[in-house]
Amino acid sequence: MKTIKKIIRMITYNIWSLVGFEVIFKLLSFAIFTPLFFSLFDLVMRLTGYKYLTLENIASFLSNPKTISMLLVLIILMTIYTMFDITTIIIILNQSYQKKKIKVIDAIRLSLKKCRKIFFPTNIMLGFMVLFLIPFLSVGIASSFVSTIKVPEFILEFIMSNYLFLAVMILIIIILLFILLRWLYALHYFVLEDLNFIRARRKSINLGKHNHIKDLLIILIVQFLSVIIYFIFVILGILLIVFINDICDILWLKSFTTTVIWVFIAISFIIFSTLVTPFSYAIISALFYVRKEKKGEEIRELEINYNAENIKINGKLKKLIALILVFAIIGGSIFTYGVYKGKFNLNIEYVRTVEITAHRGSSVDFPENTMVAFREAKNLGANWIELDVQMTKDNQLIVIHDSSFKRTTGVDKNTWELTLEEVKELDAGSFKDKKFQGEKIPTLEEVIIFAKENNIKLNIELKPTGREENFEETVIDLINKYNFKNDCVITSQIYEVLEKVKKYDKTIETVYVMSLAYGNIISLTAADHFSVEATSATSSLVSAVHKEGKKLLVWTINSEENILKMIDLKVDNIITDNITLAKDVVYSSKTSDVIVEFVKLIEDIF
């Protein structure tokens, strides 16, 4: 309870300075730091001669000396960026603990002075600690730049399916967390007592001795309680919306709906983003002072030159800001409930042309890349079926993802080691469920015949192993044999494959599959369209691809949230394992879905 009181007091005492600094800092981040980061990245791409980045060339790009130098510069900039953010917050919180008012400009001035010392040889490791270890404690503590990094779904799926790798990752996280807890107060000693990192680290270890686990539990509990309080606040707000429903009929808001809702969203975002970092570090600061008080350590005061006149904040200005916030929240709430009741339509109408591709067939409930999975994909209403093609020992085209039969059939042989006759003896269904026992690996010809009969299109991904003869030509000849080129695309993660396809038959549509897509990918002329991992899909990429008259496919999208995001980005094709979910979301998605579900939940409760 004592810790919680300290947290509340340290945040509220200089609340306007905390909020003011964080608003300024986040705006500068958005307007300057983030564009600067991407500009530097683009600069090094130009200097190294790379127009685009994919998994095929990323290794050579990262090993380039110019790239390594640029990454070091970026790491230094990110370290300074994060250090400045947290150091300023610590200074403001310290003044709140001392029950002293502080102006934003004074806190910034002192913070810059403190941050300069990070370049001393004895303090360099402190910056890396802040940059790489702080995010393990709380996303809120990390600067927005670091905490918004996203991990692609295919990487997460690999981690979750590889138990040894997952165990190693968990072990590394535990070790880093252990180190962090021991060094938890090092930054406070560095900022508030001018100790170098070595001494600050020792003092931190001593201060938290025998309390590391307790400190971690306190941090987690307080943050959990803050989340609960936030949701209670949201629920109460929605209840208020319900009770003032009739106001929607009185106020003439319809012509201002877009403005009102965006003001509401913007204010909500600003409030959350500006308070999350101070609150997270207020918890650590409170623990720092509690531990020092118990050990009887001296709590030093920072030397700051105060100007009493400058500390006073205009009361009328504060009231005006508060009034604007109240009106914005009430207006946004009224409009939100109006959307739910159908009085306002938030949607900009356009024809939804997003198509659904079944990833390896209906692979959630059926064995991947088999006829039973393809038939179910058709039954569920998929527009396309994505499948993988390789060659057997006798140069026959079969549908299988891995180059080894081990995972799906239990036979430890590679595709180039067995003939088609031998492949047809394998059981490709039992690995999924015993009820699929006896399901065979199909040939590409069998799938093309099925697709023609059932009016479904094929996304044919070529996965060469390097042991094939005339691989691309054989696939194209088969497609042309059945006059199927208008109902399929040939895709590959190897750009050279697409070049070979185009050289043999320019009329075949090709798609370049990329786990990483950065830079001017439009310059890859052998690709008629592009297929990217979900985290690479951005509005600018969609716009650039569409501007060239090409399509953008995204993979592998299995959650409602990501499907909605892809719809909003107006991608052309969603590749998914969950066909039913994807189709339901595409056909029923509205901008106001979240609002509708949230309000329905509250109305159901009451």
Short mmCIF file of N, CA, C and O in Angstrom, two decimals, residues 28 73 101 223 313 317 335 357 435 456 494 519 603:
data_model
loop_
_atom_site.label_atom_id
_atom_site.label_comp_id
_atom_site.label_asym_id
_atom_site.label_seq_id
_atom_site.Cartn_x
_atom_site.Cartn_y
_atom_site.Cartn_z
N LEU A 28 7.78 14.44 -31.33
CA LEU A 28 9.09 14.53 -31.96
C LEU A 28 9.52 13.18 -32.53
O LEU A 28 10.13 13.10 -33.59
N VAL A 73 25.46 2.91 -35.83
CA VAL A 73 24.97 4.28 -35.65
C VAL A 73 23.52 4.26 -35.15
O VAL A 73 23.15 5.01 -34.23
N LYS A 101 7.96 21.19 -7.45
CA LYS A 101 7.49 21.35 -8.81
C LYS A 101 8.69 21.53 -9.74
O LYS A 101 9.71 22.08 -9.36
N GLN A 223 0.97 -3.29 -12.12
CA GLN A 223 0.62 -3.10 -13.53
C GLN A 223 -0.68 -3.84 -13.87
O GLN A 223 -1.48 -3.34 -14.66
N ILE A 313 1.55 27.45 -13.42
CA ILE A 313 0.85 27.12 -14.66
C ILE A 313 -0.46 27.88 -14.71
O ILE A 313 -1.20 27.92 -13.72
N LEU A 317 -5.75 28.15 -18.53
CA LEU A 317 -5.34 27.27 -19.62
C LEU A 317 -5.62 25.81 -19.27
O LEU A 317 -6.10 25.04 -20.10
N PHE A 335 -21.18 9.73 -30.38
CA PHE A 335 -21.08 9.26 -31.76
C PHE A 335 -20.85 7.75 -31.82
O PHE A 335 -21.42 7.05 -32.65
N THR A 357 -7.41 -17.48 -49.99
CA THR A 357 -6.62 -18.62 -50.44
C THR A 357 -6.44 -19.60 -49.29
O THR A 357 -6.01 -19.21 -48.20
N LYS A 435 -8.04 -41.08 -38.68
CA LYS A 435 -9.16 -41.22 -39.61
C LYS A 435 -8.77 -40.89 -41.05
O LYS A 435 -9.51 -41.19 -41.99
N ILE A 456 -12.04 -23.78 -59.24
CA ILE A 456 -11.26 -23.14 -58.20
C ILE A 456 -9.85 -22.88 -58.72
O ILE A 456 -9.32 -23.66 -59.52
N ILE A 494 12.09 -17.99 -54.55
CA ILE A 494 13.38 -17.81 -55.23
C ILE A 494 13.12 -17.03 -56.51
O ILE A 494 12.45 -17.53 -57.43
N GLY A 519 11.89 -1.78 -49.52
CA GLY A 519 12.52 -1.08 -50.64
C GLY A 519 11.67 -1.14 -51.90
O GLY A 519 10.47 -1.40 -51.86
N GLU A 603 -24.24 -4.24 -22.59
CA GLU A 603 -25.70 -4.35 -22.53
C GLU A 603 -26.13 -5.74 -22.06
O GLU A 603 -27.13 -5.89 -21.35
#
